Each structure stands twice: as structure tokens, then as C-alpha cells.
DNA sequence: ACCATAAATCGAGGAATGTCGATTTGAAGG
DNA sequence: CCTTCAAATCGACATTCCTCGATTTATGGT
């Protein structure tokens, strides 16, 4: 667990927003067009619309969150679903508690 | 409390090290030359030696930590002493707990 | 095969950060 | 006053980050 890498990943308003929104997707995102629920995560398009930023930027941000292991990815057909990786988040918080 | 600003301040190995070292100055820093203890904090020189970086860089880093309210400064004569601001750190951790 | 859609990657410009040495400011002591 | 030492600020350059539009890579449907 790279503490500093995690801080870098979270040192951006949009990425922080995304992490928070993903805590409660039903509340924070519009539904998927095919009606699929959020149990596997949220697809990039829906996240992108919410942020109001370009598709490439959001895709890039998601890859940064993924490199930091803050999110888990699952590809299903054309779609890629992203959801929080709660294990990393828990580990991050307790490491911070101990070492900061 | 600017969550993202705090993450930025901590998104650097040296700054993170400094914060951690300041948790236990007796253990992590050499004593002050005049024998003064660390109750008011650690002077810049001593921190600088420990990091091995230039004086200007360390002074700059300390100002970043201060802008984020992660440290408290006290000027005494020629020296400036820096110590952790535990209140901000506590608030940061609990805010992260709640909102991340 | 061909088209449409979702996501990732590429290339680029500007902004912010990292880092240094040099200079300036401020305080203490002779 | 003048010197000396600690710390802050300045100016510069290199690296990283932000953000976009354009292109490419999957995948599905007709």
C-alpha cells in the first residue's frame, strides 16, 4: 500500500467526487440506460456525464484511481463498470491512523 | 477543512516523512544545538539535515504543510520551530472516515 | 462485412509542482 | 554599525499533472 500514491490519487476534486459518489450510486448517478443496477459498479459514461468533463479525462482519472487500487473494474460487453475498492480504502484509513 | 488540499500537501514522500518524524522528534531528529527540547517543535535546520534536501526546498515544503494547517509555527529569535497540528490531523482523519 | 457505441489511448498545450542555488530578510552578538 | 547565522523568498528549469479533441480498440447488432 503506497500511502503517498493514494494521496496523489485523491489530490484532485473530480477524483475525490467520483470516489464519494460511488459510495451511493443510486443516489448520485442516473440509472444505466439498459436498466442494469449498480451492483457491478457504474459505467464510464454515467460517471462522465455527472462530472461534466470530457470522456478522455474521466477515463484517465478512472485509470489513476485504478492504479492506486481505489476502484475495481469489470468489463461486460461494451461497458466497463467501476466500483469502490473498500478493502483498499479501509487499509488506507487505518494506515493513516497509525502512521500519520 | 479542505480535504483535497490536505491530500495535496501529503502527496509527497518528503512531506509525509516530515509529518511522521514530527510524531516523535526525540526519536527521529538530532538534538538542537543549544540543547533546547522539542516541546515547541523542531527548527528548520534540523528537519533539513534529516531530509538531505536543500534549505530552500525544505522551507518551501514546510510552508506548504503550514498552508494546509498541518503544522504550527513558532518563531523564537532566529529560529522557527515547526510542530504537528494534531487538531487538523484528527479532523482530517474523521472527515475522511465520514466522507470518503 | 459494416456500422454504431463504449471505452481506452494518443498527442498536445498550459498549469502546477519539485528542486536547486542565489539573494534577501530578520535577529543576535560583539 | 557590522557580521553572522537561520529562515524565507526569488528566479529558473525540469518534471508531472490537467484537460482537451482526435484516433484507436473492443464489442454488439444488422
mmCIF file of C-alpha atoms (C1' of nucleotides) in Angstrom:
data_model
loop_
_atom_site.group_PDB
_atom_site.id
_atom_site.type_symbol
_atom_site.label_atom_id
_atom_site.label_comp_id
_atom_site.label_asym_id
_atom_site.label_seq_id
_atom_site.Cartn_x
_atom_site.Cartn_y
_atom_site.Cartn_z
ATOM 1 C CA UNK A 1 0.000 0.000 0.000
ATOM 2 C CA UNK A 2 1.640 3.201 -1.193
ATOM 3 C CA UNK A 3 0.343 5.852 1.111
ATOM 4 C CA UNK A 4 1.701 8.706 -0.941
ATOM 5 C CA UNK A 5 0.338 7.262 -4.189
ATOM 6 C CA UNK A 6 -3.090 7.118 -2.605
ATOM 7 C CA UNK A 7 -2.825 10.730 -1.546
ATOM 8 C CA UNK A 8 -1.875 11.689 -5.077
ATOM 9 C CA UNK A 9 -4.838 9.843 -6.489
ATOM 10 C CA UNK A 10 -7.148 11.682 -4.105
ATOM 11 C CA UNK A 11 -5.493 15.066 -4.546
ATOM 12 C CA UNK A 12 -7.978 16.180 -7.169
ATOM 13 C CA UNK A 13 -11.507 17.442 -6.725
ATOM 14 C CA UNK A 14 -13.064 15.433 -9.501
ATOM 15 C CA UNK A 15 -11.463 12.177 -8.462
ATOM 16 C CA UNK A 16 -12.476 12.764 -4.871
ATOM 17 C CA UNK A 17 -16.026 13.461 -6.034
ATOM 18 C CA UNK A 18 -16.087 10.252 -8.021
ATOM 19 C CA UNK A 19 -14.984 8.244 -5.009
ATOM 20 C CA UNK A 20 -17.676 9.816 -2.893
ATOM 21 C CA UNK A 21 -20.421 9.475 -5.476
ATOM 22 C CA UNK A 22 -19.606 5.813 -5.781
ATOM 23 C CA UNK A 23 -20.404 5.329 -2.104
ATOM 24 C CA UNK A 24 -24.049 5.635 -3.050
ATOM 25 C CA UNK A 25 -24.531 5.246 -6.786
ATOM 26 C CA UNK A 26 -28.321 5.034 -6.633
ATOM 27 C CA UNK A 27 -28.393 8.434 -5.061
ATOM 28 C CA UNK A 28 -25.681 10.094 -7.112
ATOM 29 C CA UNK A 29 -25.926 8.774 -10.660
ATOM 30 C CA UNK A 30 -28.654 8.497 -13.207
ATOM 31 C CA UNK A 31 -29.709 4.914 -13.925
ATOM 32 C CA UNK A 32 -27.988 2.891 -16.606
ATOM 33 C CA UNK A 33 -29.824 3.086 -19.917
ATOM 34 C CA UNK A 34 -30.412 -0.664 -20.023
ATOM 35 C CA UNK A 35 -31.837 -0.592 -16.515
ATOM 36 C CA UNK A 36 -28.905 -2.527 -15.064
ATOM 37 C CA UNK A 37 -28.410 -1.818 -11.376
ATOM 38 C CA UNK A 38 -25.133 -0.681 -9.822
ATOM 39 C CA UNK A 39 -24.126 -3.927 -8.152
ATOM 40 C CA UNK A 40 -21.187 -4.369 -10.543
ATOM 41 C CA UNK A 41 -20.373 -0.680 -10.497
ATOM 42 C CA UNK A 42 -21.074 2.363 -12.616
ATOM 43 C CA UNK A 43 -20.197 2.624 -16.290
ATOM 44 C CA UNK A 44 -17.851 5.315 -17.540
ATOM 45 C CA UNK A 45 -20.471 7.204 -19.489
ATOM 46 C CA UNK A 46 -22.639 7.760 -16.473
ATOM 47 C CA UNK A 47 -19.715 8.946 -14.393
ATOM 48 C CA UNK A 48 -18.588 11.187 -17.204
ATOM 49 C CA UNK A 49 -21.971 12.867 -17.520
ATOM 50 C CA UNK A 50 -22.049 13.525 -13.799
ATOM 51 C CA UNK A 51 -18.628 15.179 -13.798
ATOM 52 C CA UNK A 52 -19.305 17.276 -16.884
ATOM 53 C CA UNK A 53 -15.764 16.653 -18.086
ATOM 54 C CA UNK A 54 -14.599 15.088 -21.323
ATOM 55 C CA UNK A 55 -14.727 11.356 -21.896
ATOM 56 C CA UNK A 56 -10.967 11.086 -22.189
ATOM 57 C CA UNK A 57 -10.331 12.982 -18.982
ATOM 58 C CA UNK A 58 -12.731 10.861 -16.991
ATOM 59 C CA UNK A 59 -11.343 7.661 -18.430
ATOM 60 C CA UNK A 60 -7.889 8.858 -17.475
ATOM 61 C CA UNK A 61 -8.984 9.745 -13.951
ATOM 62 C CA UNK A 62 -10.548 6.344 -13.522
ATOM 63 C CA UNK A 63 -7.316 4.726 -14.597
ATOM 64 C CA UNK A 64 -5.481 6.752 -11.966
ATOM 65 C CA UNK A 65 -7.914 5.578 -9.303
ATOM 66 C CA UNK A 66 -7.463 2.063 -10.521
ATOM 67 C CA UNK A 67 -3.685 2.212 -10.491
ATOM 68 C CA UNK A 68 -3.984 3.256 -6.859
ATOM 69 C CA UNK A 69 -6.293 0.302 -6.286
ATOM 70 C CA UNK A 70 -9.054 2.571 -5.097
ATOM 71 C CA UNK A 71 -11.527 1.123 -7.582
ATOM 72 C CA UNK A 72 -12.279 -2.244 -9.116
ATOM 73 C CA UNK A 73 -13.043 -2.652 -12.786
ATOM 74 C CA UNK A 74 -15.206 -5.120 -14.565
ATOM 75 C CA UNK A 75 -15.658 -5.261 -18.293
ATOM 76 C CA UNK A 76 -19.036 -6.519 -19.502
ATOM 77 C CA UNK A 77 -19.588 -6.312 -23.216
ATOM 78 C CA UNK A 78 -19.016 -2.781 -24.396
ATOM 79 C CA UNK A 79 -19.208 -1.413 -20.908
ATOM 80 C CA UNK A 80 -16.671 -1.055 -18.159
ATOM 81 C CA UNK A 81 -18.069 -0.824 -14.661
ATOM 82 C CA UNK A 82 -16.190 0.861 -11.883
ATOM 83 C CA UNK A 83 -16.836 0.486 -8.182
ATOM 84 C CA UNK A 84 -15.036 1.383 -4.994
ATOM 85 C CA UNK A 85 -12.467 -0.985 -3.587
ATOM 86 C CA UNK A 86 -13.469 -0.822 0.027
ATOM 87 C CA UNK A 87 -10.631 -3.008 1.135
ATOM 88 C CA UNK A 88 -8.025 -0.509 -0.035
ATOM 89 C CA UNK A 89 -9.963 2.337 1.481
ATOM 90 C CA UNK A 90 -10.150 0.608 4.835
ATOM 91 C CA UNK A 91 -6.459 -0.211 4.713
ATOM 92 C CA UNK A 92 -5.649 3.363 3.723
ATOM 93 C CA UNK A 93 -7.599 4.804 6.625
ATOM 94 C CA UNK A 94 -6.082 2.520 9.198
ATOM 95 C CA UNK A 95 -2.586 3.009 7.867
ATOM 96 C CA UNK A 96 -3.118 6.761 8.083
ATOM 97 C CA UNK A 97 -4.390 6.404 11.629
ATOM 98 C CA UNK A 98 -1.270 4.506 12.605
ATOM 99 C CA UNK A 99 1.470 6.256 10.717
ATOM 100 C CA UNK A 100 0.435 9.833 10.163
ATOM 101 C CA UNK B 1 -11.062 21.957 6.123
ATOM 102 C CA UNK B 2 -10.059 21.447 2.508
ATOM 103 C CA UNK B 3 -9.850 17.725 2.116
ATOM 104 C CA UNK B 4 -8.251 17.866 -1.304
ATOM 105 C CA UNK B 5 -5.721 20.483 -0.210
ATOM 106 C CA UNK B 6 -4.681 18.212 2.622
ATOM 107 C CA UNK B 7 -4.233 15.328 0.217
ATOM 108 C CA UNK B 8 -2.072 17.530 -1.987
ATOM 109 C CA UNK B 9 0.069 18.532 0.944
ATOM 110 C CA UNK B 10 0.593 14.892 1.849
ATOM 111 C CA UNK B 11 1.105 13.713 -1.723
ATOM 112 C CA UNK B 12 4.879 13.907 -1.471
ATOM 113 C CA UNK B 13 7.281 11.498 0.151
ATOM 114 C CA UNK B 14 9.398 14.075 1.883
ATOM 115 C CA UNK B 15 6.448 15.974 3.313
ATOM 116 C CA UNK B 16 4.881 12.751 4.505
ATOM 117 C CA UNK B 17 8.186 11.788 6.128
ATOM 118 C CA UNK B 18 8.369 15.127 7.888
ATOM 119 C CA UNK B 19 4.880 14.708 9.298
ATOM 120 C CA UNK B 20 5.741 11.259 10.568
ATOM 121 C CA UNK B 21 9.087 12.230 12.010
ATOM 122 C CA UNK B 22 7.423 15.022 13.909
ATOM 123 C CA UNK B 23 5.270 12.464 15.719
ATOM 124 C CA UNK B 24 8.316 11.569 17.724
ATOM 125 C CA UNK B 25 11.014 14.212 17.396
ATOM 126 C CA UNK B 26 13.229 12.803 20.143
ATOM 127 C CA UNK B 27 13.470 9.589 18.232
ATOM 128 C CA UNK B 28 13.768 10.989 14.730
ATOM 129 C CA UNK B 29 15.834 14.165 14.907
ATOM 130 C CA UNK B 30 19.187 15.051 16.289
ATOM 131 C CA UNK B 31 19.016 17.367 19.312
ATOM 132 C CA UNK B 32 19.013 21.128 18.870
ATOM 133 C CA UNK B 33 22.459 22.605 19.133
ATOM 134 C CA UNK B 34 21.529 24.770 22.105
ATOM 135 C CA UNK B 35 20.083 21.772 23.908
ATOM 136 C CA UNK B 36 16.518 23.076 23.626
ATOM 137 C CA UNK B 37 13.970 20.283 23.730
ATOM 138 C CA UNK B 38 11.253 19.742 21.121
ATOM 139 C CA UNK B 39 8.274 20.969 23.107
ATOM 140 C CA UNK B 40 7.877 23.990 20.819
ATOM 141 C CA UNK B 41 8.705 21.992 17.709
ATOM 142 C CA UNK B 42 11.712 21.311 15.553
ATOM 143 C CA UNK B 43 13.751 24.005 13.850
ATOM 144 C CA UNK B 44 14.107 24.089 10.086
ATOM 145 C CA UNK B 45 17.801 23.280 10.056
ATOM 146 C CA UNK B 46 17.324 20.048 11.919
ATOM 147 C CA UNK B 47 14.492 18.971 9.639
ATOM 148 C CA UNK B 48 16.536 19.933 6.617
ATOM 149 C CA UNK B 49 19.515 17.834 7.654
ATOM 150 C CA UNK B 50 17.284 14.837 8.199
ATOM 151 C CA UNK B 51 15.719 15.099 4.729
ATOM 152 C CA UNK B 52 19.018 15.657 2.968
ATOM 153 C CA UNK B 53 17.381 18.217 0.701
ATOM 154 C CA UNK B 54 18.253 21.862 0.183
ATOM 155 C CA UNK B 55 17.327 24.507 2.695
ATOM 156 C CA UNK B 56 15.055 26.297 0.246
ATOM 157 C CA UNK B 57 13.184 23.147 -0.669
ATOM 158 C CA UNK B 58 12.559 22.196 2.919
ATOM 159 C CA UNK B 59 11.479 25.690 3.841
ATOM 160 C CA UNK B 60 9.084 25.594 0.908
ATOM 161 C CA UNK B 61 7.715 22.207 1.937
ATOM 162 C CA UNK B 62 7.152 23.428 5.446
ATOM 163 C CA UNK B 63 5.230 26.385 4.113
ATOM 164 C CA UNK B 64 3.035 24.003 2.135
ATOM 165 C CA UNK B 65 2.337 21.980 5.264
ATOM 166 C CA UNK B 66 1.578 25.159 7.084
ATOM 167 C CA UNK B 67 -0.785 26.474 4.421
ATOM 168 C CA UNK B 68 -2.677 23.204 4.825
ATOM 169 C CA UNK B 69 -2.693 23.774 8.566
ATOM 170 C CA UNK B 70 -0.917 20.514 9.188
ATOM 171 C CA UNK B 71 1.785 22.200 11.219
ATOM 172 C CA UNK B 72 2.065 25.043 13.680
ATOM 173 C CA UNK B 73 4.888 27.539 13.540
ATOM 174 C CA UNK B 74 6.540 29.497 16.247
ATOM 175 C CA UNK B 75 9.304 31.985 15.701
ATOM 176 C CA UNK B 76 11.794 32.351 18.540
ATOM 177 C CA UNK B 77 14.726 34.596 17.823
ATOM 178 C CA UNK B 78 16.463 33.421 14.703
ATOM 179 C CA UNK B 79 14.745 30.089 14.768
ATOM 180 C CA UNK B 80 11.403 28.898 13.519
ATOM 181 C CA UNK B 81 10.014 25.836 15.205
ATOM 182 C CA UNK B 82 7.565 23.574 13.474
ATOM 183 C CA UNK B 83 5.340 21.011 15.100
ATOM 184 C CA UNK B 84 2.358 18.937 14.070
ATOM 185 C CA UNK B 85 -1.093 20.389 14.322
ATOM 186 C CA UNK B 86 -2.861 17.420 15.813
ATOM 187 C CA UNK B 87 -6.227 19.074 15.673
ATOM 188 C CA UNK B 88 -6.158 19.311 11.890
ATOM 189 C CA UNK B 89 -4.890 15.778 11.625
ATOM 190 C CA UNK B 90 -7.697 14.475 13.786
ATOM 191 C CA UNK B 91 -10.266 16.446 11.814
ATOM 192 C CA UNK B 92 -8.772 15.222 8.547
ATOM 193 C CA UNK B 93 -8.972 11.597 9.612
ATOM 194 C CA UNK B 94 -12.523 11.801 10.811
ATOM 195 C CA UNK B 95 -13.666 13.730 7.771
ATOM 196 C CA UNK B 96 -12.066 11.064 5.578
ATOM 197 C CA UNK B 97 -13.789 8.386 7.619
ATOM 198 C CA UNK B 98 -17.137 10.022 7.061
ATOM 199 C CA UNK B 99 -16.947 11.240 3.510
ATOM 200 C CA UNK B 100 -14.569 9.021 1.602
ATOM 201 C "C1'" DA C 1 -18.610 -7.248 -43.697
ATOM 202 C "C1'" DC C 2 -20.359 -2.870 -41.894
ATOM 203 C "C1'" DC C 3 -21.883 0.392 -38.766
ATOM 204 C "C1'" DA C 4 -22.674 2.213 -34.156
ATOM 205 C "C1'" DT C 5 -21.493 2.678 -29.500
ATOM 206 C "C1'" DA C 6 -18.331 2.491 -25.201
ATOM 207 C "C1'" DA C 7 -14.008 2.951 -23.523
ATOM 208 C "C1'" DA C 8 -9.011 3.438 -23.889
ATOM 209 C "C1'" DT C 9 -5.116 5.569 -25.801
ATOM 210 C "C1'" DC C 10 -2.502 9.263 -28.183
ATOM 211 C "C1'" DG C 11 -0.681 13.869 -28.800
ATOM 212 C "C1'" DA C 12 -0.532 18.416 -27.328
ATOM 213 C "C1'" DG C 13 -0.844 22.835 -24.700
ATOM 214 C "C1'" DG C 14 -0.961 25.033 -20.485
ATOM 215 C "C1'" DA C 15 -0.721 24.939 -15.358
ATOM 216 C "C1'" DA C 16 1.183 23.274 -11.207
ATOM 217 C "C1'" DT C 17 4.862 21.006 -8.620
ATOM 218 C "C1'" DG C 18 9.725 19.703 -7.465
ATOM 219 C "C1'" DT C 19 14.064 21.207 -6.767
ATOM 220 C "C1'" DC C 20 18.017 23.906 -6.763
ATOM 221 C "C1'" DG C 21 21.373 27.895 -5.913
ATOM 222 C "C1'" DA C 22 21.388 32.786 -5.053
ATOM 223 C "C1'" DT C 23 19.540 36.587 -2.693
ATOM 224 C "C1'" DT C 24 17.030 38.862 0.914
ATOM 225 C "C1'" DT C 25 15.138 39.446 5.484
ATOM 226 C "C1'" DG C 26 15.380 39.235 10.369
ATOM 227 C "C1'" DA C 27 17.505 38.633 14.727
ATOM 228 C "C1'" DA C 28 21.704 38.254 17.977
ATOM 229 C "C1'" DG C 29 26.083 39.388 19.476
ATOM 230 C "C1'" DG C 30 30.308 41.910 19.553
ATOM 231 C "C1'" DC D 1 27.190 49.579 12.843
ATOM 232 C "C1'" DC D 2 28.931 45.209 11.116
ATOM 233 C "C1'" DT D 3 28.994 40.375 10.928
ATOM 234 C "C1'" DT D 4 26.934 36.088 11.321
ATOM 235 C "C1'" DC D 5 23.649 32.729 11.282
ATOM 236 C "C1'" DA D 6 18.587 30.955 10.449
ATOM 237 C "C1'" DA D 7 14.889 31.143 7.616
ATOM 238 C "C1'" DA D 8 12.172 32.905 3.810
ATOM 239 C "C1'" DT D 9 11.817 34.397 -0.784
ATOM 240 C "C1'" DC D 10 13.196 34.735 -5.709
ATOM 241 C "C1'" DG D 11 14.251 33.088 -10.341
ATOM 242 C "C1'" DA D 12 14.941 29.290 -13.128
ATOM 243 C "C1'" DC D 13 14.490 24.792 -15.230
ATOM 244 C "C1'" DA D 14 12.747 20.100 -15.424
ATOM 245 C "C1'" DT D 15 9.065 17.030 -14.471
ATOM 246 C "C1'" DT D 16 4.497 15.937 -13.627
ATOM 247 C "C1'" DC D 17 -0.416 16.829 -13.875
ATOM 248 C "C1'" DC D 18 -4.711 18.684 -16.064
ATOM 249 C "C1'" DT D 19 -7.569 18.714 -19.790
ATOM 250 C "C1'" DC D 20 -8.996 18.508 -24.312
ATOM 251 C "C1'" DG D 21 -10.122 16.718 -29.108
ATOM 252 C "C1'" DA D 22 -8.843 13.082 -32.262
ATOM 253 C "C1'" DT D 23 -7.914 8.399 -33.039
ATOM 254 C "C1'" DT D 24 -7.933 3.566 -31.987
ATOM 255 C "C1'" DT D 25 -9.625 -0.637 -29.969
ATOM 256 C "C1'" DA D 26 -13.160 -3.544 -28.420
ATOM 257 C "C1'" DT D 27 -17.877 -5.363 -28.748
ATOM 258 C "C1'" DG D 28 -22.603 -5.848 -30.468
ATOM 259 C "C1'" DG D 29 -26.127 -5.584 -33.686
ATOM 260 C "C1'" DT D 30 -27.880 -5.687 -38.715
#
